[in-house]
mmCIF file of C-alpha atoms in Angstrom:
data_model
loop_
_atom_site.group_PDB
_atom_site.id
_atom_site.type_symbol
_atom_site.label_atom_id
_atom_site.label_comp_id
_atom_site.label_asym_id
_atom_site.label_seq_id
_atom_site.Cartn_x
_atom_site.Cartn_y
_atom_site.Cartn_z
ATOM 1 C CA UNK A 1205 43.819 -52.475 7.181
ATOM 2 C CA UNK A 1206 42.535 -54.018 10.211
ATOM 3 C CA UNK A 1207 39.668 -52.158 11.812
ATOM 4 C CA UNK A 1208 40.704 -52.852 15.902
ATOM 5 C CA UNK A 1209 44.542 -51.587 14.627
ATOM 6 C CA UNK A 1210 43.093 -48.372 13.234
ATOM 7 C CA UNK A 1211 40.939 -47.862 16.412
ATOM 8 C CA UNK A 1212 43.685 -48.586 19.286
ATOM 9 C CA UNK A 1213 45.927 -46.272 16.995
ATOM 10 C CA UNK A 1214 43.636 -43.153 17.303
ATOM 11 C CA UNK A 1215 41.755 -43.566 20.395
ATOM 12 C CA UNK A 1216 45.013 -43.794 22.792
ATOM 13 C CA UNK A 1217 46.705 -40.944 23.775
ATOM 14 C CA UNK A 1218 50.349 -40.494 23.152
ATOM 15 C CA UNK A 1219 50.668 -39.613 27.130
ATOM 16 C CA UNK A 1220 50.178 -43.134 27.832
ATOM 17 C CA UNK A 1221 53.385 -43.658 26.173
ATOM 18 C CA UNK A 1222 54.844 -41.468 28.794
ATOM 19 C CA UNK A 1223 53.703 -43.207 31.431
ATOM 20 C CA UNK A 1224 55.440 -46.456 31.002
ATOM 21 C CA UNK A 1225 58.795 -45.267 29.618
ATOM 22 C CA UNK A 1226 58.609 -42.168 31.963
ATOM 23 C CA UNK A 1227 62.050 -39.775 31.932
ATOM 24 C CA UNK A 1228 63.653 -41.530 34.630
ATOM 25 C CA UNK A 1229 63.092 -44.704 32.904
ATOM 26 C CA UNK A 1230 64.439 -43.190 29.792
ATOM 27 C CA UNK A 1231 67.518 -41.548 31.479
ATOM 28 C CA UNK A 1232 68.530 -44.935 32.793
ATOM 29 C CA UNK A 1233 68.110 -46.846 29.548
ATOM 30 C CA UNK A 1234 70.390 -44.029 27.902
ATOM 31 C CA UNK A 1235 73.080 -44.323 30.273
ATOM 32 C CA UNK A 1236 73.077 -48.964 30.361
ATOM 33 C CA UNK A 1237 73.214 -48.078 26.511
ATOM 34 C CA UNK A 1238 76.208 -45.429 27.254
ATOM 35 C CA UNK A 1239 77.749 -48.222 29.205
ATOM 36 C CA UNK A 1240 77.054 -50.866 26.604
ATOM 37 C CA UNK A 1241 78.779 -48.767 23.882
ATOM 38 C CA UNK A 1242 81.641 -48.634 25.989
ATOM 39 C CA UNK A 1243 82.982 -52.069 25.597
ATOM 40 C CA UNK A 1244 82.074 -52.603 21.895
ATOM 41 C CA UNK A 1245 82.120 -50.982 18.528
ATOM 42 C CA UNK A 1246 78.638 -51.621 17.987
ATOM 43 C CA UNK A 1247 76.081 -48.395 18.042
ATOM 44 C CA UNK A 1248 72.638 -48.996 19.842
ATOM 45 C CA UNK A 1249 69.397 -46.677 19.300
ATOM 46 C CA UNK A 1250 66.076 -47.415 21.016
ATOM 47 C CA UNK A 1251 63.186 -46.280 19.887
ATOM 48 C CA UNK A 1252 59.558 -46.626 21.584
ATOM 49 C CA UNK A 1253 56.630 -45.066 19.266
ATOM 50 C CA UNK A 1254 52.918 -45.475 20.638
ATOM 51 C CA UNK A 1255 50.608 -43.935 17.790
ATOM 52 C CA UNK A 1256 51.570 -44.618 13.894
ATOM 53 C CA UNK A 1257 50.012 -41.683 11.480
ATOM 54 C CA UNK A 1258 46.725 -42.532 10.130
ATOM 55 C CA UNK A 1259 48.361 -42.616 6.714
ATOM 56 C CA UNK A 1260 50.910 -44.975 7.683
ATOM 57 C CA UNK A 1261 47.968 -47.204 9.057
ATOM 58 C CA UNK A 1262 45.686 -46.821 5.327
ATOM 59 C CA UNK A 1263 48.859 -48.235 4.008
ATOM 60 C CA UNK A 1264 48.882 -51.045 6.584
ATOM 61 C CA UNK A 1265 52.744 -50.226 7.419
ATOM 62 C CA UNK A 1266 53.683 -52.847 9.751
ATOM 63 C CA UNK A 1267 56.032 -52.852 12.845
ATOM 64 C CA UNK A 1268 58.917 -53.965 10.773
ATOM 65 C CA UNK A 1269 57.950 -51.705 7.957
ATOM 66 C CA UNK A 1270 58.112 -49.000 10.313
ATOM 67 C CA UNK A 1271 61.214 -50.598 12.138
ATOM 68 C CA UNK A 1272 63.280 -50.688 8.444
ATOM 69 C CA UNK A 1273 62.483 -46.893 7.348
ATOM 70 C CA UNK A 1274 63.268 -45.711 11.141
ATOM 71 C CA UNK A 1275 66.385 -47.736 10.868
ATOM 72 C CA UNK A 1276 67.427 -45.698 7.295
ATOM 73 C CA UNK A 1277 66.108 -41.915 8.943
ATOM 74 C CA UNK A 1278 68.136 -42.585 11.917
ATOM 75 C CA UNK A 1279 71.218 -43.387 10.197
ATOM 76 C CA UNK A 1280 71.648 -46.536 12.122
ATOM 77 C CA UNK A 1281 73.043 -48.399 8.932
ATOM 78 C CA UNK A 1282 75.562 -45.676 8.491
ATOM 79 C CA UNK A 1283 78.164 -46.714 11.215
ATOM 80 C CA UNK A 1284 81.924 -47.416 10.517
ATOM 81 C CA UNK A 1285 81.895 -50.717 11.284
ATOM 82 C CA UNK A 1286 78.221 -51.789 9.907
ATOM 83 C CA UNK A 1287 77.594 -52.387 13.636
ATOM 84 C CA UNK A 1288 74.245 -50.517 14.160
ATOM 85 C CA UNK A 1289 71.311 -51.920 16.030
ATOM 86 C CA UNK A 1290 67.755 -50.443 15.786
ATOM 87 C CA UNK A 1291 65.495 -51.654 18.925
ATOM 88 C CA UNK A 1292 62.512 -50.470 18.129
ATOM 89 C CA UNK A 1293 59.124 -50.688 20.295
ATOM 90 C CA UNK A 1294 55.177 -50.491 18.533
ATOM 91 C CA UNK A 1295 53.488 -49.901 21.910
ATOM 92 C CA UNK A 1296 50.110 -50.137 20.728
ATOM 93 C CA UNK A 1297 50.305 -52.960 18.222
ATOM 94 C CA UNK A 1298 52.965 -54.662 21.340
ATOM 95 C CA UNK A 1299 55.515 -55.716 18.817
ATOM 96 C CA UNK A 1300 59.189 -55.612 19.079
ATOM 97 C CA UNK A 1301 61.445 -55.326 16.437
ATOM 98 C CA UNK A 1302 65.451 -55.358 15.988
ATOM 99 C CA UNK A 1303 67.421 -54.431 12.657
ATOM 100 C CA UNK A 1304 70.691 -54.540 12.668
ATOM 101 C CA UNK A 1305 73.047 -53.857 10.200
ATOM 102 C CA UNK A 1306 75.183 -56.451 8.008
ATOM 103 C CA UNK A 1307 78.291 -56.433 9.833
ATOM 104 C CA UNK A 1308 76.498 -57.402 13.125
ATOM 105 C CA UNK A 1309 73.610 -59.300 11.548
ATOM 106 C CA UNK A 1310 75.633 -61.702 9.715
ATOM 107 C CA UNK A 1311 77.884 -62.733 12.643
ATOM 108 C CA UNK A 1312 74.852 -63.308 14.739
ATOM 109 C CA UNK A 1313 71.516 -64.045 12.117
ATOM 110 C CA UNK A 1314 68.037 -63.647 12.277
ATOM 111 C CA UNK A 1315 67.002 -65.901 15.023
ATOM 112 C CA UNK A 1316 69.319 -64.476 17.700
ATOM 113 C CA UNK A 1317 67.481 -60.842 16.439
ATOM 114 C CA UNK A 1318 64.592 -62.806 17.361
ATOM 115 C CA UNK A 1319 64.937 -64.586 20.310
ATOM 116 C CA UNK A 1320 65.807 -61.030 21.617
ATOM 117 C CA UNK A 1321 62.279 -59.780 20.411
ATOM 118 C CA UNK A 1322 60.311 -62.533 21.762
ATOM 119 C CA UNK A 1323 62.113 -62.224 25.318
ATOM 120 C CA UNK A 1324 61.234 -58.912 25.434
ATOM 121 C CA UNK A 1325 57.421 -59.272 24.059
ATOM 122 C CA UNK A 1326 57.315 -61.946 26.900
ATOM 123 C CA UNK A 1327 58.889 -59.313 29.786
ATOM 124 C CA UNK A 1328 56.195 -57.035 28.495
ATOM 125 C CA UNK A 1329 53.099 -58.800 28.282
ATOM 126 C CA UNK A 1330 54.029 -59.843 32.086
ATOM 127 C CA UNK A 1331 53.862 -55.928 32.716
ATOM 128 C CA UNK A 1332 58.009 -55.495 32.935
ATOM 129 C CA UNK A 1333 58.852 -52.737 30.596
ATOM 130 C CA UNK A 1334 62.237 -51.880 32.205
ATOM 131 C CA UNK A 1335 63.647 -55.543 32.689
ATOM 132 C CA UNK A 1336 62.583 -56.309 28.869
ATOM 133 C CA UNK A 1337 64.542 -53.959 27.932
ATOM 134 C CA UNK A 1338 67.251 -54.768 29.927
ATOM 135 C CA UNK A 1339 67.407 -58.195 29.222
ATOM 136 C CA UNK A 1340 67.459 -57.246 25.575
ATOM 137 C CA UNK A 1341 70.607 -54.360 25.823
ATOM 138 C CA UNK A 1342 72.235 -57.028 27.871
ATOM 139 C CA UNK A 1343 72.095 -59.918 25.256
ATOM 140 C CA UNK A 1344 72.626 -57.428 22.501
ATOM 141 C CA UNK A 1345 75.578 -56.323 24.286
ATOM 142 C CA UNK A 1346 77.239 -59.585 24.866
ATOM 143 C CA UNK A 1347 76.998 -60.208 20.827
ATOM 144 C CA UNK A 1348 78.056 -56.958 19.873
ATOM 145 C CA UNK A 1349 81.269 -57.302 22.323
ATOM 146 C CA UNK A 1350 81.693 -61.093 21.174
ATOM 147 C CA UNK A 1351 81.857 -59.571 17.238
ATOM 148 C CA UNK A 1352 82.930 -56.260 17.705
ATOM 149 C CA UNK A 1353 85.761 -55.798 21.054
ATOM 150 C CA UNK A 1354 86.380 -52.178 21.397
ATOM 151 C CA UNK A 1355 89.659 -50.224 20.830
ATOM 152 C CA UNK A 1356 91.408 -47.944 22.757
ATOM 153 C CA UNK A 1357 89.635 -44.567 21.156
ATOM 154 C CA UNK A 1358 85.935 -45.592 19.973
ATOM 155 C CA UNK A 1359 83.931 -42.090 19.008
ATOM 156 C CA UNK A 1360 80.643 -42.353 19.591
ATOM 157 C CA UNK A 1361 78.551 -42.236 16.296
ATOM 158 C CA UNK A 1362 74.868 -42.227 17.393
ATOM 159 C CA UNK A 1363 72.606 -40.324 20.323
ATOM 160 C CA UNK A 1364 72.671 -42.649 23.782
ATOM 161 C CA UNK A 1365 69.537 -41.291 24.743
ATOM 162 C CA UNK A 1366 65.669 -43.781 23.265
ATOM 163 C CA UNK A 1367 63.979 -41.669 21.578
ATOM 164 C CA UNK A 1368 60.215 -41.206 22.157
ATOM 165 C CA UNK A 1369 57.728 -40.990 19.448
#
């Protein structure tokens, strides 16, 4: 375990969090992610987590570590279609990761997953949170519509709304 890592982890507060993904941030991603579902069978969850647990840190759980078992809790493999795409965010360690399930991830492969994270990393470290984001859902979008057009009747299998840890 890396000593700075376990420091940032416990000396930030979780309110700082808040403060760049405030709720009218967060209401706006929920509804482009609304939209995006919309036109594809695909099923999107964002996820933005400042602090990890101390014990996850000990055992030097990485973003994608954390990333892969988030992906399993949430049930983002379980779609119909094997569409589901994780976005999640590691504030404090300012990593970006994507897993998506087979159906999506072998039509598209790891380096379009990411190209996506390093566009975003790059909108971040410039300060722009929102347009990251957005850049990211967009892209995503396009794929998931290329690979997965919608029907008629498509249920909505997942929450809309990130989800703030």
């Amino acid at each position: 375990m890396e000593l700075t890592r376990l420091l940032r982890h416990t000396i930030l507060p979780d309110w700082w969090v808040r403060r760049v993904f405030s709720r009218p941030l967060l209401q706006r991603l929920e509804s482009v992610i609304a939209t995006s579902e919309s036109v594809h069978l695909g099923e999107l969850r964002l996820v933005v987590e400042g602090n990890l647990s101390l014990p996850d840190l000990w055992r030097g759980q990485t973003p994608r570590l954390r990333a892969i078992d988030l992906f399993s809790e949430l049930r983002v493999w379980d779609t119909e279609h094997n569409s589901g795409v994780l976005i999640y965010l590691q504030l404090i360690d300012r990593r970006v990761e994507v897993v998506a399930d087979r159906g999506i991830d072998r039509r598209v492969g790891r380096p379009f997953w990411d190209a996506v994270c390093r566009q975003m990393e790059d909108a971040f470290r410039a300060g722009d949170f929102e347009n990251g984001v957005l850049l990211a859902l967009t892209t995503i979008t396009e794929a998931l519509r290329e690979h997965f057009p919608v029907p008629d009747d498509k249920p909505n299998e997942l929450p809309n709304a990130p989800l703030l840890l």
